[in-house]
PDB file of C-alpha atoms in Angstrom:
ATOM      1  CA  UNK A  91     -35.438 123.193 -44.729  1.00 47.00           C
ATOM      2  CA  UNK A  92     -31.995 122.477 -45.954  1.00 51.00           C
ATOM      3  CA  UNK A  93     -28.982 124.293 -44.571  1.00 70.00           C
ATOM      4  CA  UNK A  94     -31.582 126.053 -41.954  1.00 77.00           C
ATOM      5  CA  UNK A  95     -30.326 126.108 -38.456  1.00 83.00           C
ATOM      6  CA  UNK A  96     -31.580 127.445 -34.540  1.00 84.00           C
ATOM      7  CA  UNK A  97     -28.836 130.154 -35.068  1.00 82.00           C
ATOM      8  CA  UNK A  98     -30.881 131.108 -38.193  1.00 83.00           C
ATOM      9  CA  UNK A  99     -34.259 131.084 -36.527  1.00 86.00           C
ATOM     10  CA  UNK A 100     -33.195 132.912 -33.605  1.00 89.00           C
ATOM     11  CA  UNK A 101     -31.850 135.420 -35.460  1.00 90.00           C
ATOM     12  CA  UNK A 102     -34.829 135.833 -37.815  1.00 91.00           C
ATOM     13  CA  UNK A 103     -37.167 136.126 -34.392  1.00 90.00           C
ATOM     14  CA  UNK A 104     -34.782 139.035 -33.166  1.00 91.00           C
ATOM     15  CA  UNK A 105     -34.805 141.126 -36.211  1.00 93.00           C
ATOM     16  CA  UNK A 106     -38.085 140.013 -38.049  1.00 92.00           C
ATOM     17  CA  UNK A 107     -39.859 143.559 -37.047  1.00 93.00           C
ATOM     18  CA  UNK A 108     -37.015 145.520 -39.622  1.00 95.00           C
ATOM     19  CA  UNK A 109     -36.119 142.475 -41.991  1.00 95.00           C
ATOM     20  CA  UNK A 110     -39.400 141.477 -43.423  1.00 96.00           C
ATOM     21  CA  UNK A 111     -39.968 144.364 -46.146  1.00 96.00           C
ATOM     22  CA  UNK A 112     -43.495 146.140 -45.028  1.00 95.00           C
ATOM     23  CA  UNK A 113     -44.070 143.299 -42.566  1.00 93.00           C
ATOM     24  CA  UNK A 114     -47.718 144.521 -41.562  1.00 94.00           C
ATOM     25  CA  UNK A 115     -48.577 145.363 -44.950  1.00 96.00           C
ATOM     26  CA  UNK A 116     -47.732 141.732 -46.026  1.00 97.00           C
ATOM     27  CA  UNK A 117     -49.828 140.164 -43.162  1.00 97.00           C
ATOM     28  CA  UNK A 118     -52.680 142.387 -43.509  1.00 97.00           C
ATOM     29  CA  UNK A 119     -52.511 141.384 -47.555  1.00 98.00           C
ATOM     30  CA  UNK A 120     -53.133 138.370 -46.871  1.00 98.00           C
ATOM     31  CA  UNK A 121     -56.112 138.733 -43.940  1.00 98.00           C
ATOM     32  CA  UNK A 122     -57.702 140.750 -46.180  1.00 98.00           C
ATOM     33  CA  UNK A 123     -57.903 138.338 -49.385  1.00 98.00           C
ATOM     34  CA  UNK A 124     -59.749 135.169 -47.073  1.00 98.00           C
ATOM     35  CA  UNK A 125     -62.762 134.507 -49.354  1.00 97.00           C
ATOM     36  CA  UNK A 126     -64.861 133.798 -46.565  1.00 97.00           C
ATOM     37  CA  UNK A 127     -66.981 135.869 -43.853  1.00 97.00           C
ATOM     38  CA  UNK A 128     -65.970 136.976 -40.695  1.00 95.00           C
ATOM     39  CA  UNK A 129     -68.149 134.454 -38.940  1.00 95.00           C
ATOM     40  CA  UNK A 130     -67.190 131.503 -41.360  1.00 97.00           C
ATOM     41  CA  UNK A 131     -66.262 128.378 -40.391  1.00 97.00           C
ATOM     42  CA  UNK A 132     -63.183 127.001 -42.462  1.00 98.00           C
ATOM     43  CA  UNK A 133     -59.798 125.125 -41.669  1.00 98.00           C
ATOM     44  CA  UNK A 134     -56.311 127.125 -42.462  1.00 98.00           C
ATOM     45  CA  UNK A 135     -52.844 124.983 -42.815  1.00 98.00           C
ATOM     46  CA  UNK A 136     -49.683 127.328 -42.845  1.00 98.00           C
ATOM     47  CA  UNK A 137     -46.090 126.145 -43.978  1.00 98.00           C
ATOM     48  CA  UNK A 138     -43.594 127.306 -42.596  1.00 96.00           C
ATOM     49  CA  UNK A 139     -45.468 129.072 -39.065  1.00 96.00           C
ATOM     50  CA  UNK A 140     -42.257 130.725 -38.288  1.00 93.00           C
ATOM     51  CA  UNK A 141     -43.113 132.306 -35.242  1.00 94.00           C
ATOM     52  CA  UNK A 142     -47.043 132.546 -35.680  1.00 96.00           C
ATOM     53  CA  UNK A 143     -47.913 135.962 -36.484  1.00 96.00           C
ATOM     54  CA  UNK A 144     -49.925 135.011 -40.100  1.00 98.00           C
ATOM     55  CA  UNK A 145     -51.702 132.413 -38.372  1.00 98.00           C
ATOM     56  CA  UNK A 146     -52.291 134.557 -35.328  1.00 98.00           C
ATOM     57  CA  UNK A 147     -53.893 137.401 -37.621  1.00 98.00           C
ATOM     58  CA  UNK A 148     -55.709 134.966 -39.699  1.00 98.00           C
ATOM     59  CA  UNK A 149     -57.409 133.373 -36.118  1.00 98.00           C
ATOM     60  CA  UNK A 150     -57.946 136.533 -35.006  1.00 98.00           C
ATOM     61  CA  UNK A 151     -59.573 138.100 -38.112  1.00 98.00           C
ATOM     62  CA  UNK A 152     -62.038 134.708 -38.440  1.00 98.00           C
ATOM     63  CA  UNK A 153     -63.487 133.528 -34.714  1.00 97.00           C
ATOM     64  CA  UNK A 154     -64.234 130.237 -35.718  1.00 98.00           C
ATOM     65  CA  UNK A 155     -61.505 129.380 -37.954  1.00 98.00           C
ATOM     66  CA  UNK A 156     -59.595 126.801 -37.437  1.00 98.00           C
ATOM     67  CA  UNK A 157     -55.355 126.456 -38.336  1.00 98.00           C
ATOM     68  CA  UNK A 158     -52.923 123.533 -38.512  1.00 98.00           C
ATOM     69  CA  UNK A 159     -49.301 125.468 -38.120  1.00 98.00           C
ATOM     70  CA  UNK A 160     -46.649 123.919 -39.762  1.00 98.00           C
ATOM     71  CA  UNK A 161     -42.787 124.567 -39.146  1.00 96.00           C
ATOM     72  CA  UNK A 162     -39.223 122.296 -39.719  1.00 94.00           C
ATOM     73  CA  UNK A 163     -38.047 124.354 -36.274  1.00 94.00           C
ATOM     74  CA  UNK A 164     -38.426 123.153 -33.057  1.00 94.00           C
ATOM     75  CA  UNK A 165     -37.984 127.103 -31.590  1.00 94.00           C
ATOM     76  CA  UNK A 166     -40.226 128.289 -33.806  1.00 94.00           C
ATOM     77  CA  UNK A 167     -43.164 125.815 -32.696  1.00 97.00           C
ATOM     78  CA  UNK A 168     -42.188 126.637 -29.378  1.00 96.00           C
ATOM     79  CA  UNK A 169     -42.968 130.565 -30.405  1.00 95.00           C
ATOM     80  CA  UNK A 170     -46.210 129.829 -32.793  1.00 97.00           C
ATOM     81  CA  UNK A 171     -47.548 127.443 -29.907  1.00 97.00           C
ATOM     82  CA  UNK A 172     -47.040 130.664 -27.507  1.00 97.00           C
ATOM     83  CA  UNK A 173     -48.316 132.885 -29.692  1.00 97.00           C
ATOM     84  CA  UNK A 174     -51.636 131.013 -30.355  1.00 98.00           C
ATOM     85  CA  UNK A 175     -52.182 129.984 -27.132  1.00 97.00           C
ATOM     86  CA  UNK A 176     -54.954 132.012 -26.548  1.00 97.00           C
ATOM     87  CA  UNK A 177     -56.602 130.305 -29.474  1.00 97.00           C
ATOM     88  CA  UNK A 178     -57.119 127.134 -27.482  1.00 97.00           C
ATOM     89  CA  UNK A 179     -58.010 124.631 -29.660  1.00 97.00           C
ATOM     90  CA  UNK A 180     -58.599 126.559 -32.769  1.00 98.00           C
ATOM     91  CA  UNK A 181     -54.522 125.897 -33.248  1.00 98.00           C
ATOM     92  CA  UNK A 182     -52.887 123.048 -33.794  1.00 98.00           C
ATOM     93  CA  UNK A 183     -48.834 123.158 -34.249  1.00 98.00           C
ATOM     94  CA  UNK A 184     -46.850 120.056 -35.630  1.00 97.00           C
ATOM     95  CA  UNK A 185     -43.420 119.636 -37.395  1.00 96.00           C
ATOM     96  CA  UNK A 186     -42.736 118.785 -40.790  1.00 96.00           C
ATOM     97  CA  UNK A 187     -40.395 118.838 -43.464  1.00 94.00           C
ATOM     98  CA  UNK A 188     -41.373 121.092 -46.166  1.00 95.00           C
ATOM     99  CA  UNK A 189     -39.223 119.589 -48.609  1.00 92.00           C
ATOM    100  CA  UNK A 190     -40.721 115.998 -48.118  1.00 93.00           C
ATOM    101  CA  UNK A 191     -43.961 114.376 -48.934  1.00 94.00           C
ATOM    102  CA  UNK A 192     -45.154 112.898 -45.860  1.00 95.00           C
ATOM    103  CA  UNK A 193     -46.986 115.727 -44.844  1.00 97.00           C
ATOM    104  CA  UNK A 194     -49.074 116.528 -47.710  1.00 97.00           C
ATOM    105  CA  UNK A 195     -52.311 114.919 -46.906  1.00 95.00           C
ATOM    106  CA  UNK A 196     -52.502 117.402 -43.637  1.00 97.00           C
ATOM    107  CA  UNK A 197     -53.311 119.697 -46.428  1.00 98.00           C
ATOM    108  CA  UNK A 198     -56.492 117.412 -47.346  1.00 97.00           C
ATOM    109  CA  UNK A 199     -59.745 119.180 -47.396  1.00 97.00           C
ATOM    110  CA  UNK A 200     -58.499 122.561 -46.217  1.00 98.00           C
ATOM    111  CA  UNK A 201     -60.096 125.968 -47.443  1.00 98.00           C
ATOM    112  CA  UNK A 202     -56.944 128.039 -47.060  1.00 98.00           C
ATOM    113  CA  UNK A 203     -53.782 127.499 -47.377  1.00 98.00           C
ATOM    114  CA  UNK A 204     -50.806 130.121 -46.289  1.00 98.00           C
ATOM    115  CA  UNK A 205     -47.104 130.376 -46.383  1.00 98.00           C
ATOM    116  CA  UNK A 206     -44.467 132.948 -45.712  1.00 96.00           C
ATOM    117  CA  UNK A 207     -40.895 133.578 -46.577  1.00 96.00           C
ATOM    118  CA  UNK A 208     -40.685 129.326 -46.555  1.00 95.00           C
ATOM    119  CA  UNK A 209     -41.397 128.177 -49.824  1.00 97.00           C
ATOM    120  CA  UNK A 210     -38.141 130.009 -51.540  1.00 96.00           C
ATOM    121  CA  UNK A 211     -35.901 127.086 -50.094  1.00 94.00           C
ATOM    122  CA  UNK A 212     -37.561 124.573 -52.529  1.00 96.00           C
ATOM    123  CA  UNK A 213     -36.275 124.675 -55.973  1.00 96.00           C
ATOM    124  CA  UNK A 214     -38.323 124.998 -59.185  1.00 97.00           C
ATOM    125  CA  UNK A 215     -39.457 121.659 -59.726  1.00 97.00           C
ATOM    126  CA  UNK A 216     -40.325 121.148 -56.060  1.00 97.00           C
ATOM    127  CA  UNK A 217     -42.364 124.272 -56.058  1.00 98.00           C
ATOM    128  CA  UNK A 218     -44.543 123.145 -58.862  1.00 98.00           C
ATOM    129  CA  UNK A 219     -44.822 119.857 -57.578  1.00 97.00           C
ATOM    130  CA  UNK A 220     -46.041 121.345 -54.316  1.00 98.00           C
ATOM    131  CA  UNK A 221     -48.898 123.912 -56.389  1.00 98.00           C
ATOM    132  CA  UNK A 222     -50.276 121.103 -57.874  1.00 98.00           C
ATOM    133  CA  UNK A 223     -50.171 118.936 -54.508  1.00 98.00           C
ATOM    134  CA  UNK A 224     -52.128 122.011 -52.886  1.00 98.00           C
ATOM    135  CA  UNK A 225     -54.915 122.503 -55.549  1.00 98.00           C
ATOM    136  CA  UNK A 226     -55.264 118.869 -55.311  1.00 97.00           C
ATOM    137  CA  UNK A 227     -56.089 119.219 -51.766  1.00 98.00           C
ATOM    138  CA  UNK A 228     -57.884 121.946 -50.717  1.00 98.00           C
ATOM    139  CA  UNK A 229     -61.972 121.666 -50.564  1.00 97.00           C
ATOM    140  CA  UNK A 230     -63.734 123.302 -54.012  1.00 96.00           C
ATOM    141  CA  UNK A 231     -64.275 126.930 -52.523  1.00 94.00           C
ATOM    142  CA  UNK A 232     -60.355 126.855 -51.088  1.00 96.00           C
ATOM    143  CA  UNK A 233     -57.209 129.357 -51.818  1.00 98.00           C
ATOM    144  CA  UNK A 234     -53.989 129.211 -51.672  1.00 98.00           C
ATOM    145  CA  UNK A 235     -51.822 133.090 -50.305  1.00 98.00           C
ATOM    146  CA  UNK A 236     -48.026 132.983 -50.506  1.00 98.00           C
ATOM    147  CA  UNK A 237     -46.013 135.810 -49.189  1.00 98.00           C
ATOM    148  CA  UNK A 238     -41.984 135.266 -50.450  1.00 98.00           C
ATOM    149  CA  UNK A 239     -39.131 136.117 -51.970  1.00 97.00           C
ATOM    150  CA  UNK A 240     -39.199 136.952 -55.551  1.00 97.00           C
ATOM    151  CA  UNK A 241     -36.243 135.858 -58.084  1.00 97.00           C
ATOM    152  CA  UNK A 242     -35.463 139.485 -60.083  1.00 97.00           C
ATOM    153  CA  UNK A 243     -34.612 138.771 -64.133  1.00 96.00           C
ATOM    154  CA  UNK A 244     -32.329 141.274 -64.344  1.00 97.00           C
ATOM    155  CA  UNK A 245     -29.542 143.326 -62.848  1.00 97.00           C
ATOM    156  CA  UNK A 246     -31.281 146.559 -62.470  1.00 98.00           C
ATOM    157  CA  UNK A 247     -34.202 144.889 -60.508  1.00 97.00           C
ATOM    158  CA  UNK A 248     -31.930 143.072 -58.327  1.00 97.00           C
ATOM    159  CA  UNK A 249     -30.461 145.854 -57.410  1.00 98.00           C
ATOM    160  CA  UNK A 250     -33.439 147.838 -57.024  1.00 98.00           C
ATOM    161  CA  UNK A 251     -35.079 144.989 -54.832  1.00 98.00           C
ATOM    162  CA  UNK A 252     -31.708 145.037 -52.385  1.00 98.00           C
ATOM    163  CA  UNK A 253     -31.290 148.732 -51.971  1.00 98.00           C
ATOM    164  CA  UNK A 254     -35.499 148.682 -51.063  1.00 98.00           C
ATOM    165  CA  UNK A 255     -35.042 145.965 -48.623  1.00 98.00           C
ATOM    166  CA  UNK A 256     -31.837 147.704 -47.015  1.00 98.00           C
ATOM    167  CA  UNK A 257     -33.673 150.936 -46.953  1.00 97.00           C
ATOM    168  CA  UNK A 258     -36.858 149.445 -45.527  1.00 97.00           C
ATOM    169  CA  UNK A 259     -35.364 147.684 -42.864  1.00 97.00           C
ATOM    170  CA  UNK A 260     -32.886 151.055 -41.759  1.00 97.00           C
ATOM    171  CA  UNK A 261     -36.685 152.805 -41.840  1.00 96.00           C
ATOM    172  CA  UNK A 262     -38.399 150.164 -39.878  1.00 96.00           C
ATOM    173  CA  UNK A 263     -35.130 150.195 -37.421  1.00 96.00           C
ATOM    174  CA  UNK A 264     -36.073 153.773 -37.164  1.00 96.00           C
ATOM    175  CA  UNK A 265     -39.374 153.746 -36.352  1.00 96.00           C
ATOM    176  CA  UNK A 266     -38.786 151.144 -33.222  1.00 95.00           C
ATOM    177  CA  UNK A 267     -36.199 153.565 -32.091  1.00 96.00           C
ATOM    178  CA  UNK A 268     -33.755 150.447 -32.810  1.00 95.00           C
ATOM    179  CA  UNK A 269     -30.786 151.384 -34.396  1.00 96.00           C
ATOM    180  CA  UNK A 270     -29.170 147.916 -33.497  1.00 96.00           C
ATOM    181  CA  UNK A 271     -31.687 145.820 -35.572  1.00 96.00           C
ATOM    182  CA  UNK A 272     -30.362 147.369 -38.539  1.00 97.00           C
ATOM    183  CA  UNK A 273     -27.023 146.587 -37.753  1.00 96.00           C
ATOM    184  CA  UNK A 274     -27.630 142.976 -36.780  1.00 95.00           C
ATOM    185  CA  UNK A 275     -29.622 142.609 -40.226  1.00 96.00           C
ATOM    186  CA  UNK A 276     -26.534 143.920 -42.178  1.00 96.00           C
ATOM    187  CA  UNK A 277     -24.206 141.965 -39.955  1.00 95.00           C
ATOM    188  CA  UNK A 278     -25.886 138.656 -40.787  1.00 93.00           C
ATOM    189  CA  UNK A 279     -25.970 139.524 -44.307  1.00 95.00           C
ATOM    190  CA  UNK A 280     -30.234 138.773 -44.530  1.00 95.00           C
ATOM    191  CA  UNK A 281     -30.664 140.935 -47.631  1.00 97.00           C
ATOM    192  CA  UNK A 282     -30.458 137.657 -50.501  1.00 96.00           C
ATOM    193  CA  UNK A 283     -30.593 140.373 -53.037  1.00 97.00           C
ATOM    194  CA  UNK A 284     -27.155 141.553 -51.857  1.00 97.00           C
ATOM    195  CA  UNK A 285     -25.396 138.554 -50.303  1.00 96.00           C
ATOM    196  CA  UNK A 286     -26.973 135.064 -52.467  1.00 93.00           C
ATOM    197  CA  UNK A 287     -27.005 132.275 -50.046  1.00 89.00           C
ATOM    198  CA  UNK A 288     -27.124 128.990 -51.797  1.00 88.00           C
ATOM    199  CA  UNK A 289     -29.746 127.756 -49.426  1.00 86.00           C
ATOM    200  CA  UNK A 290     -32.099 130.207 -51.171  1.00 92.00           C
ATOM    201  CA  UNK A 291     -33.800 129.564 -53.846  1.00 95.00           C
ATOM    202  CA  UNK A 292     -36.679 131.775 -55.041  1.00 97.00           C
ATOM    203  CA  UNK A 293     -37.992 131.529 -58.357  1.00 98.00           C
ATOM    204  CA  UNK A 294     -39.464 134.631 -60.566  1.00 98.00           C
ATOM    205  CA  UNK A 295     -42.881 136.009 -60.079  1.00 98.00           C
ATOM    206  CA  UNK A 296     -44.135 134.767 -63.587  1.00 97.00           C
ATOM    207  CA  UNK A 297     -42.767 131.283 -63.096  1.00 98.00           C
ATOM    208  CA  UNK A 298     -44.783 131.132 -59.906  1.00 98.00           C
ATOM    209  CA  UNK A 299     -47.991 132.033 -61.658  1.00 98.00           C
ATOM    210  CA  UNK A 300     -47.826 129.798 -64.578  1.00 98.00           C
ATOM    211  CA  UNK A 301     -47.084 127.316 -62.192  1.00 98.00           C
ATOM    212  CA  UNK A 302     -49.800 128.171 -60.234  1.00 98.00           C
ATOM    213  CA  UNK A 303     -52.226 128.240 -63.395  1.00 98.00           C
ATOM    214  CA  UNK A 304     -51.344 124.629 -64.684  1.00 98.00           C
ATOM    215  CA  UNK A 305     -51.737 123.276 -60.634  1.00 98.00           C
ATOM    216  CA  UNK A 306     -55.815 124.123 -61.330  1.00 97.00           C
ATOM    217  CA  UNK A 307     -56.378 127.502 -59.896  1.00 97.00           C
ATOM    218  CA  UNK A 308     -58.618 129.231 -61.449  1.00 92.00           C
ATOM    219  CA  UNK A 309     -58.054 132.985 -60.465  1.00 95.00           C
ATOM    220  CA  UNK A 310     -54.408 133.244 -60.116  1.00 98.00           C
ATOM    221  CA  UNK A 311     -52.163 136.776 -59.099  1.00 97.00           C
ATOM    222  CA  UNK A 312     -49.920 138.469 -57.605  1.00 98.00           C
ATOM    223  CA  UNK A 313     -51.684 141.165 -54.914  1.00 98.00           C
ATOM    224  CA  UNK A 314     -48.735 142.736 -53.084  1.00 98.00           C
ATOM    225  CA  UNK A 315     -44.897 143.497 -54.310  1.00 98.00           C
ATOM    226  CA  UNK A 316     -42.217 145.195 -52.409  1.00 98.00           C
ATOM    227  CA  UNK A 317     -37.979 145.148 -52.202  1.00 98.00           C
ATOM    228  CA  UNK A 318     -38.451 141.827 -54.062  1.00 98.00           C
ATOM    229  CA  UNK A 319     -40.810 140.255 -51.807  1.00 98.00           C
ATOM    230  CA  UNK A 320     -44.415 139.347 -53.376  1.00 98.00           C
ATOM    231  CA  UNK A 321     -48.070 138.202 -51.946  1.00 98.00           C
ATOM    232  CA  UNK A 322     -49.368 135.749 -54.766  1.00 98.00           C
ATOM    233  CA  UNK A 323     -51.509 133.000 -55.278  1.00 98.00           C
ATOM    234  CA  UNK A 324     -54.696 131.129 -56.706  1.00 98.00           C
ATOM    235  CA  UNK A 325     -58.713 131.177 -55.579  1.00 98.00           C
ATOM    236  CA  UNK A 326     -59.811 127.216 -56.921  1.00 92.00           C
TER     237      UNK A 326
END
């Protein structure tokens, strides 16, 4: 991912717990929109695996799934690789470069595919190329989840969507009796809503939908919004 460093995922790993809005209630979105039984066999790819906790919940939700995690970050394969460890091999963990094209046809018959907080560092054009690369992929009864940041249309709603995120992350600090996390999250200026970064590009809910819509999914939504972050995406 352009301009994306160590420094930067280190520093996501260490505050991730108070700087992903509702981070639970994301995850647990997306577990619980899987079209498929508990007992199902199906194959999941993730971009952008981050440290493994969606793929770990997915895995552990659906026994005989099956995931392919995806991430530009050597550290954070090293961390999705620990975390599904246990899985054996249900998990599979390779590098890519979400902004190229050389990786696509991983994506070839898969039933699910998953992404969070990744996709925003692709601009607009990318991001619909990418849709339509996905719903061109994935086997007939397959879905698509994305869990990311949300470009607000107008001033009040960016402002709304920072002061949420600063407030959920000072509650979430809170809760883990971890006053510092909140201070290392304002020091490192993670809120986008309050301090842009030009590496950063996330595109408005609607946009993402009509996108979405013209790839070939047939069902398309959004199912979860919070301090400008949003679970969305298309059943095939």
């Amino acid at each position: 991912m352009p301009d994306w460093t160590e420094h930067d995922s280190a520093t996501y790993r260490d505050i991730a717990a108070i700087a992903v809005p509702r981070r639970r209630e994301m995850t647990t979105t997306i577990v619980s929109l899987v079209p498929f039984a508990a007992d199902d066999r199906f194959r999941i790819v993730e971009l952008g695996s981050g440290d493994g906790t969606l793929s770990a919940a997915l895995l552990a939700a659906h026994p005989n799934a099956t995931v392919l995690a995806l991430d530009g970050s050597a550290s954070m394969r090293e961390a999705t690789a620990a975390r599904l460890a246990p899985c054996g091999d249900r998990a599979r963990v390779r590098a890519f470069d979400l902004a190229s094209l050389d990786w696509w046809d991983l994506m070839h018959g898969a039933d699910l595919v998953v992404s969070s907080l990744c996709l925003h560092h692709l601009n607009d054009a990318k991001k619909q190329y990418l849709y339509k690369a996905i719903a061109d992929r994935l086997s007939a009864r397959g879905a698509l989840f994305v869990a990311d940041l949300i470009e607000p249309l107008h001033p009040a709603s960016r402002r709304l969507a920072a002061n949420e995120w600063d407030r959920s992350a000072r509650e979430q600090a809170g809760a883990l009796e971890a006053p510092q996390l909140f201070t290392r999250f304002a020091d490192a200026k993670w809120n986008q809503f309050r301090f842009p970064d030009p590496a950063d590009r996330p595109s408005a809910l609607f946009h993402h939908l009509v996108w979405l819509k013209h790839a070939g999914f047939g069902a398309v939504e959004c199912f979860w919004m919070f301090a400008g972050h949003a679970v969305y995406g298309g059943f095939k």
